[in-house]
C-alpha positions as MATLAB code, in Angstrom:
seq = 'MKYVAGMDGGGTKTAVTVADETGRLVRSFASGAINYNGQDEASIRHSLQEMMAQIADACGGLEHCAHLCIGAAGVSHPAVDSWLTAEVRACGYEGGLTVTGDHETALYGALDSPCGIVLIAGTGSICFGRNEAGKTHRTGGGGHLVDDEGSGYSIGRELIAAVLKASDGRIPETAITDMVHKRLQAESVQQIIGFVYDKSTNKKDIAALAPILSEACALEDRAALAIASASARALFELAVPVITELGLQDGSLALAGGVLLNNAYVRTALLEMLLQSYPGLRIVLAPKDASIGAVRMALQRWKDGDGKRQNGECDQPFP';
ca = [
      10.955   23.912  -18.181;
       8.393   22.602  -14.670;
       8.503   19.422  -13.232;
       6.013   17.484  -11.021;
       7.085   14.287   -8.645;
       5.109   11.699   -6.705;
       6.303    9.394   -3.825;
       4.350    6.378   -2.828;
       4.988    5.428    0.447;
       4.219    1.902    1.501;
       5.049   -0.293    4.973;
       8.366   -1.328    3.477;
       9.705    1.220    0.919;
       9.019    4.274   -1.049;
       8.739    4.207   -4.565;
       9.607    7.972   -6.337;
       9.010    9.423   -9.941;
       9.556   12.418  -11.610;
       7.875   13.740  -14.461;
       8.138   16.691  -16.829;
       5.227   19.310  -17.397;
       4.045   17.024  -20.087;
       3.522   14.119  -18.280;
       6.880   12.357  -19.564;
       8.624   10.295  -16.645;
      12.055   11.501  -16.517;
      13.356    9.713  -13.139;
      12.433    6.578  -11.025;
      13.856    5.282   -7.844;
      12.967    3.797   -4.475;
      13.886    4.729   -1.230;
      13.215    3.869    2.593;
       9.849    3.772    4.014;
       8.075    6.867    5.497;
       5.209    5.135    7.306;
       4.915    7.205   10.614;
       2.844    4.400   12.258;
       5.834    1.726   11.516;
       9.010    3.883   11.847;
      10.651    6.227   13.638;
      11.262   10.217   12.962;
      15.013    9.900   12.437;
      14.485    7.307    9.691;
      11.640    9.124    7.912;
      13.834   12.358    8.002;
      16.660   10.443    6.401;
      14.885    8.980    3.750;
      13.146   12.535    3.021;
      16.193   14.318    2.710;
      17.312   11.302    0.225;
      14.681   11.513   -1.764;
      14.465   15.146   -1.863;
      17.970   15.271   -3.343;
      17.199   12.775   -6.101;
      14.331   15.024   -7.356;
      16.170   18.100   -6.823;
      18.728   16.910   -9.403;
      16.443   15.346  -11.582;
      14.517   18.636  -12.035;
      17.776   20.981  -12.046;
      17.054   22.260   -8.553;
      13.823   21.779   -6.256;
      12.936   25.662   -7.256;
      11.698   23.710  -10.880;
       9.450   21.403   -9.126;
       5.959   22.573   -9.442;
       4.369   20.206   -7.231;
       4.734   17.269   -5.082;
       2.353   14.590   -3.620;
       3.273   12.464   -1.034;
       0.782    9.336   -0.914;
       1.483    7.473    2.571;
       0.436    4.763    4.323;
      -0.303    6.162    8.070;
      -1.459    9.435    7.437;
      -4.584    9.114    9.030;
      -2.351    9.780   12.500;
      -3.392   13.703   13.376;
      -0.027   14.541   13.452;
       1.618   13.028   10.294;
       0.396   15.707    7.382;
       1.793   18.606    9.519;
       4.984   16.507   10.702;
       5.767   15.450    6.605;
       4.835   18.940    5.343;
       7.825   20.777    7.914;
      10.467   18.129    7.243;
       9.917   18.470    2.935;
      10.002   22.367    3.842;
      13.142   21.793    5.806;
      14.935   20.240    2.679;
      14.561   23.522    1.032;
      11.206   22.988   -1.203;
       8.883   25.363   -1.594;
       6.307   24.605   -4.594;
       2.734   22.906   -4.253;
       2.642   19.939   -1.854;
       0.048   17.411   -1.571;
       0.065   14.788    1.325;
      -2.505   12.383    0.856;
      -3.220    8.371    1.623;
      -1.073    5.776   -0.667;
      -4.944    4.743   -1.201;
      -5.789    7.592   -2.819;
      -2.228    7.796   -5.172;
      -3.027    4.140   -5.523;
      -6.246    4.681   -7.128;
      -4.982    7.530   -9.503;
      -2.757    5.012  -10.889;
      -4.479    1.909  -10.708;
      -7.273    3.194  -13.271;
      -7.507    4.872  -16.495;
      -9.738    7.367  -14.304;
      -9.569    8.530  -10.523;
     -13.060    7.084  -10.329;
     -13.477    3.166   -9.103;
     -11.895    1.235   -6.804;
      -8.509    0.186   -5.058;
      -8.329   -2.840   -2.758;
      -4.768   -3.079   -1.549;
      -3.025   -5.700    0.614;
       0.607   -4.799    0.831;
       2.439   -4.547    4.455;
      -0.914   -3.364    5.472;
      -4.642   -3.630    3.710;
      -7.373   -1.082    2.931;
      -9.845   -0.757    0.114;
     -11.149    2.862   -1.073;
     -13.306    4.018   -3.905;
     -14.279    7.200   -5.792;
     -17.714    7.411   -7.635;
     -18.806    9.683  -10.474;
     -20.347   12.077   -8.171;
     -17.237   12.407   -6.235;
     -18.311   10.668   -3.069;
     -15.831    8.409   -1.560;
     -15.906    5.630    1.083;
     -12.987    3.727    2.302;
     -12.779    0.520    4.667;
     -10.032   -0.701    6.356;
      -6.411    1.029    6.983;
      -6.602    0.674   10.842;
      -2.949   -0.335   11.336;
      -1.741   -3.770   12.221;
      -2.671   -3.489   15.840;
      -6.372   -3.527   15.177;
      -6.903   -4.014   11.489;
      -4.998   -5.088    8.250;
      -6.724   -8.352    8.041;
      -5.560   -9.997    4.788;
      -2.326   -7.984    4.480;
       1.528   -9.317    4.263;
       1.350   -8.652    8.259;
      -1.515  -10.453    8.694;
      -0.275  -13.395    6.513;
       3.385  -13.458    8.395;
       1.672  -13.203   11.604;
      -0.634  -16.238   11.048;
       2.257  -18.083    9.748;
       4.050  -18.115   12.706;
       0.887  -18.453   14.480;
       0.720  -21.858   12.391;
       3.865  -22.770   13.751;
       3.438  -22.364   17.230;
      -0.059  -24.254   16.857;
       1.578  -27.103   15.279;
       4.543  -27.471   17.754;
       2.246  -27.874   20.285;
      -0.607  -30.193   18.539;
      -3.173  -27.479   18.283;
      -3.617  -28.182   14.621;
      -1.491  -31.015   12.024;
       2.130  -30.597   11.224;
       2.890  -28.509    8.384;
       5.211  -27.279    5.906;
       5.055  -24.173    7.175;
       7.307  -24.840   10.365;
      10.281  -25.465    8.292;
       9.866  -22.846    6.188;
       9.429  -20.291    8.660;
      12.661  -21.753   10.671;
      14.596  -21.658    7.593;
      13.388  -17.988    6.911;
      14.030  -17.084   10.410;
      17.450  -19.406   10.852;
      15.809  -20.007   14.078;
      16.192  -23.986   15.461;
      13.230  -23.208   17.961;
       9.848  -21.981   18.577;
      11.435  -20.387   21.390;
      13.595  -18.217   19.041;
      10.646  -17.612   16.603;
       9.057  -16.234   19.871;
      11.643  -14.111   20.725;
      12.043  -12.647   17.338;
       8.153  -11.245   17.204;
       8.691   -9.995   20.779;
      12.108   -8.193   20.191;
      12.076   -4.557   20.321;
      13.800   -4.140   17.034;
      11.460   -6.363   15.057;
       8.562   -4.094   13.329;
       5.555   -5.169   11.165;
       7.348   -4.839    8.037;
       9.765   -7.798    9.164;
       6.851  -10.242    9.833;
       4.877   -9.103    6.565;
       8.462  -10.139    5.039;
       7.072  -13.910    5.778;
       3.986  -13.492    3.886;
       5.638  -14.938    0.498;
       6.144  -18.209    2.346;
       2.293  -18.553    2.019;
       2.696  -19.389   -1.683;
       5.209  -22.023   -1.367;
       3.477  -23.924    1.217;
       0.195  -23.435   -0.824;
       2.110  -25.046   -3.599;
       2.521  -28.049   -1.620;
      -1.127  -28.430   -0.871;
      -0.644  -28.179    2.852;
      -3.616  -27.679    5.061;
      -2.690  -24.634    7.177;
      -1.505  -22.864    4.466;
      -4.400  -22.895    2.090;
      -6.464  -22.137    5.311;
      -4.899  -18.718    5.619;
      -5.227  -18.090    2.003;
      -8.463  -18.506    2.258;
      -9.223  -16.615    5.386;
      -7.022  -13.840    3.712;
      -9.142  -13.510    0.562;
     -12.403  -13.700    2.836;
     -11.034  -11.133    4.896;
     -10.193   -8.766    1.702;
     -13.524   -9.701    0.296;
     -14.963   -8.110    3.265;
     -13.212   -5.009    2.920;
     -14.323   -4.450   -0.729;
     -18.300   -5.211   -0.173;
     -18.887   -1.705    1.613;
     -17.396    0.461   -0.512;
     -18.920   -1.177   -3.924;
     -22.158   -1.195   -2.127;
     -22.102    2.302   -0.801;
     -20.734    4.099   -3.914;
     -23.077    2.204   -6.345;
     -20.073    0.435   -8.273;
     -21.362   -3.156   -8.608;
     -20.818   -2.639  -12.149;
     -17.322   -0.223  -12.053;
     -13.848   -0.916  -11.684;
     -11.829   -2.224   -9.035;
      -7.877   -2.795   -9.163;
      -6.100   -5.116   -7.244;
      -2.869   -3.576   -5.471;
       0.118   -4.721   -3.001;
       2.602   -7.468   -2.798;
      -0.298   -9.747   -1.723;
      -2.848   -9.822   -4.391;
      -0.069   -9.071   -6.992;
       1.955  -12.096   -5.951;
       0.288  -14.731   -4.294;
      -1.953  -16.320   -7.005;
      -3.628  -18.487   -3.910;
      -4.950  -15.657   -2.504;
      -5.941  -13.414   -5.585;
      -7.866  -16.405   -7.335;
     -10.008  -17.243   -4.101;
     -10.595  -13.439   -4.014;
     -11.619  -13.023   -7.606;
     -14.126  -15.814   -7.392;
     -15.788  -14.359   -4.294;
     -16.060  -11.159   -6.228;
     -17.026  -12.266   -9.702;
     -19.653  -14.377   -7.881;
     -21.325  -11.614   -5.824;
     -20.556   -9.055   -8.689;
     -20.497  -10.410  -12.214;
     -20.599   -6.899  -13.800;
     -17.331   -5.740  -12.203;
     -14.059   -5.282  -14.114;
     -11.009   -6.231  -12.097;
      -7.669   -5.273  -13.048;
      -4.159   -5.664  -11.480;
      -2.659   -1.985  -10.641;
       0.824   -1.283  -11.750;
       3.538   -2.146   -9.083;
       4.632    1.019   -8.876;
       1.762    3.717   -6.904;
       4.033    6.651   -7.607;
       2.673    6.764  -11.247;
      -0.308    7.694   -9.579;
       1.073    9.998   -7.213;
       2.629   11.749  -10.114;
      -0.721   11.877  -11.815;
      -2.305   13.186   -9.007;
       1.012   15.786   -8.639;
       0.240   17.014  -11.934;
      -3.086   17.511  -12.001;
      -3.133   19.736   -8.883;
      -0.626   21.787  -10.276;
      -2.571   22.277  -13.477;
      -5.575   22.732  -11.321;
      -3.730   25.434   -9.133;
      -2.963   23.007   -6.327;
      -5.996   21.364   -6.086;
      -8.629   23.970   -5.177;
     -11.257   22.791   -6.553;
     -14.866   24.410   -6.446;
     -16.722   21.182   -6.207;
     -16.464   18.110   -5.352;
     -16.982   15.954   -8.618;
     -14.790   13.249   -9.962;
     -11.630   14.497  -11.901;
     -11.829   13.703  -15.711;
     -10.109   10.702  -17.047;
      -6.376   10.820  -17.514;
      -4.478   11.255  -20.894;
];
């Protein structure tokens, strides 16, 4: 019996799924993040070693794993593909290997066919699509320093900014202030600023504040509702070029990532904008575990000879 494995490496954790050659799922688990742009090499190496050990256990040895697909945030970094490949090989894995963006695996996992669009708003944000002719288009995904509007990181940053603005009178008092202070166990604005600029604080720490937005919106807090509206608008702006460039105005679009799956205020505002502009668009919520998409890609790449296709056409729908 041969097996395949898929990793979905988001900004805060990595979901892993192992399946046998028939597509039957045999194990799912989670480990640390493997985002090269947000984690140090030592922590990524440790997480990969842990995951490869569990994959070996599920398959009865790494030699029985025919193909591994790693979908990871941050693979646009020119060094990531070769570095991840070297680290996986160092774990003793010799089978087929695909390293791609988590937007690719999310699309595979979200729709019955890998043709369509996926809009992801997790720790970061990105939109990716593929039409029936095999043409692809991507927007966003540039990372938290220059991009990622509408993401968990962006929302976390805007929540902190709202606290600062309310403290000095630039905006009215907001319920966000007490919520952020409580979450960070901070007694002053200065402590919050210290948290932001502390060298040990990373983007997932900022993104971890994002759930506060739902709580504040439920109180009809003006600042929170403004953040939710701006986030939805930013995500809509990510989707528009992909829809139009690929001619998928009547296609399928999957919403993925913690912000869109868990924040009803952002999701509802985004849906209104999308359906008003594209009434023929079919919109679905993606499964929370995008590693299923990585497994589907691994299984297909293995059956197709490790993905060496002779044309650019879209894959056939999944069974």
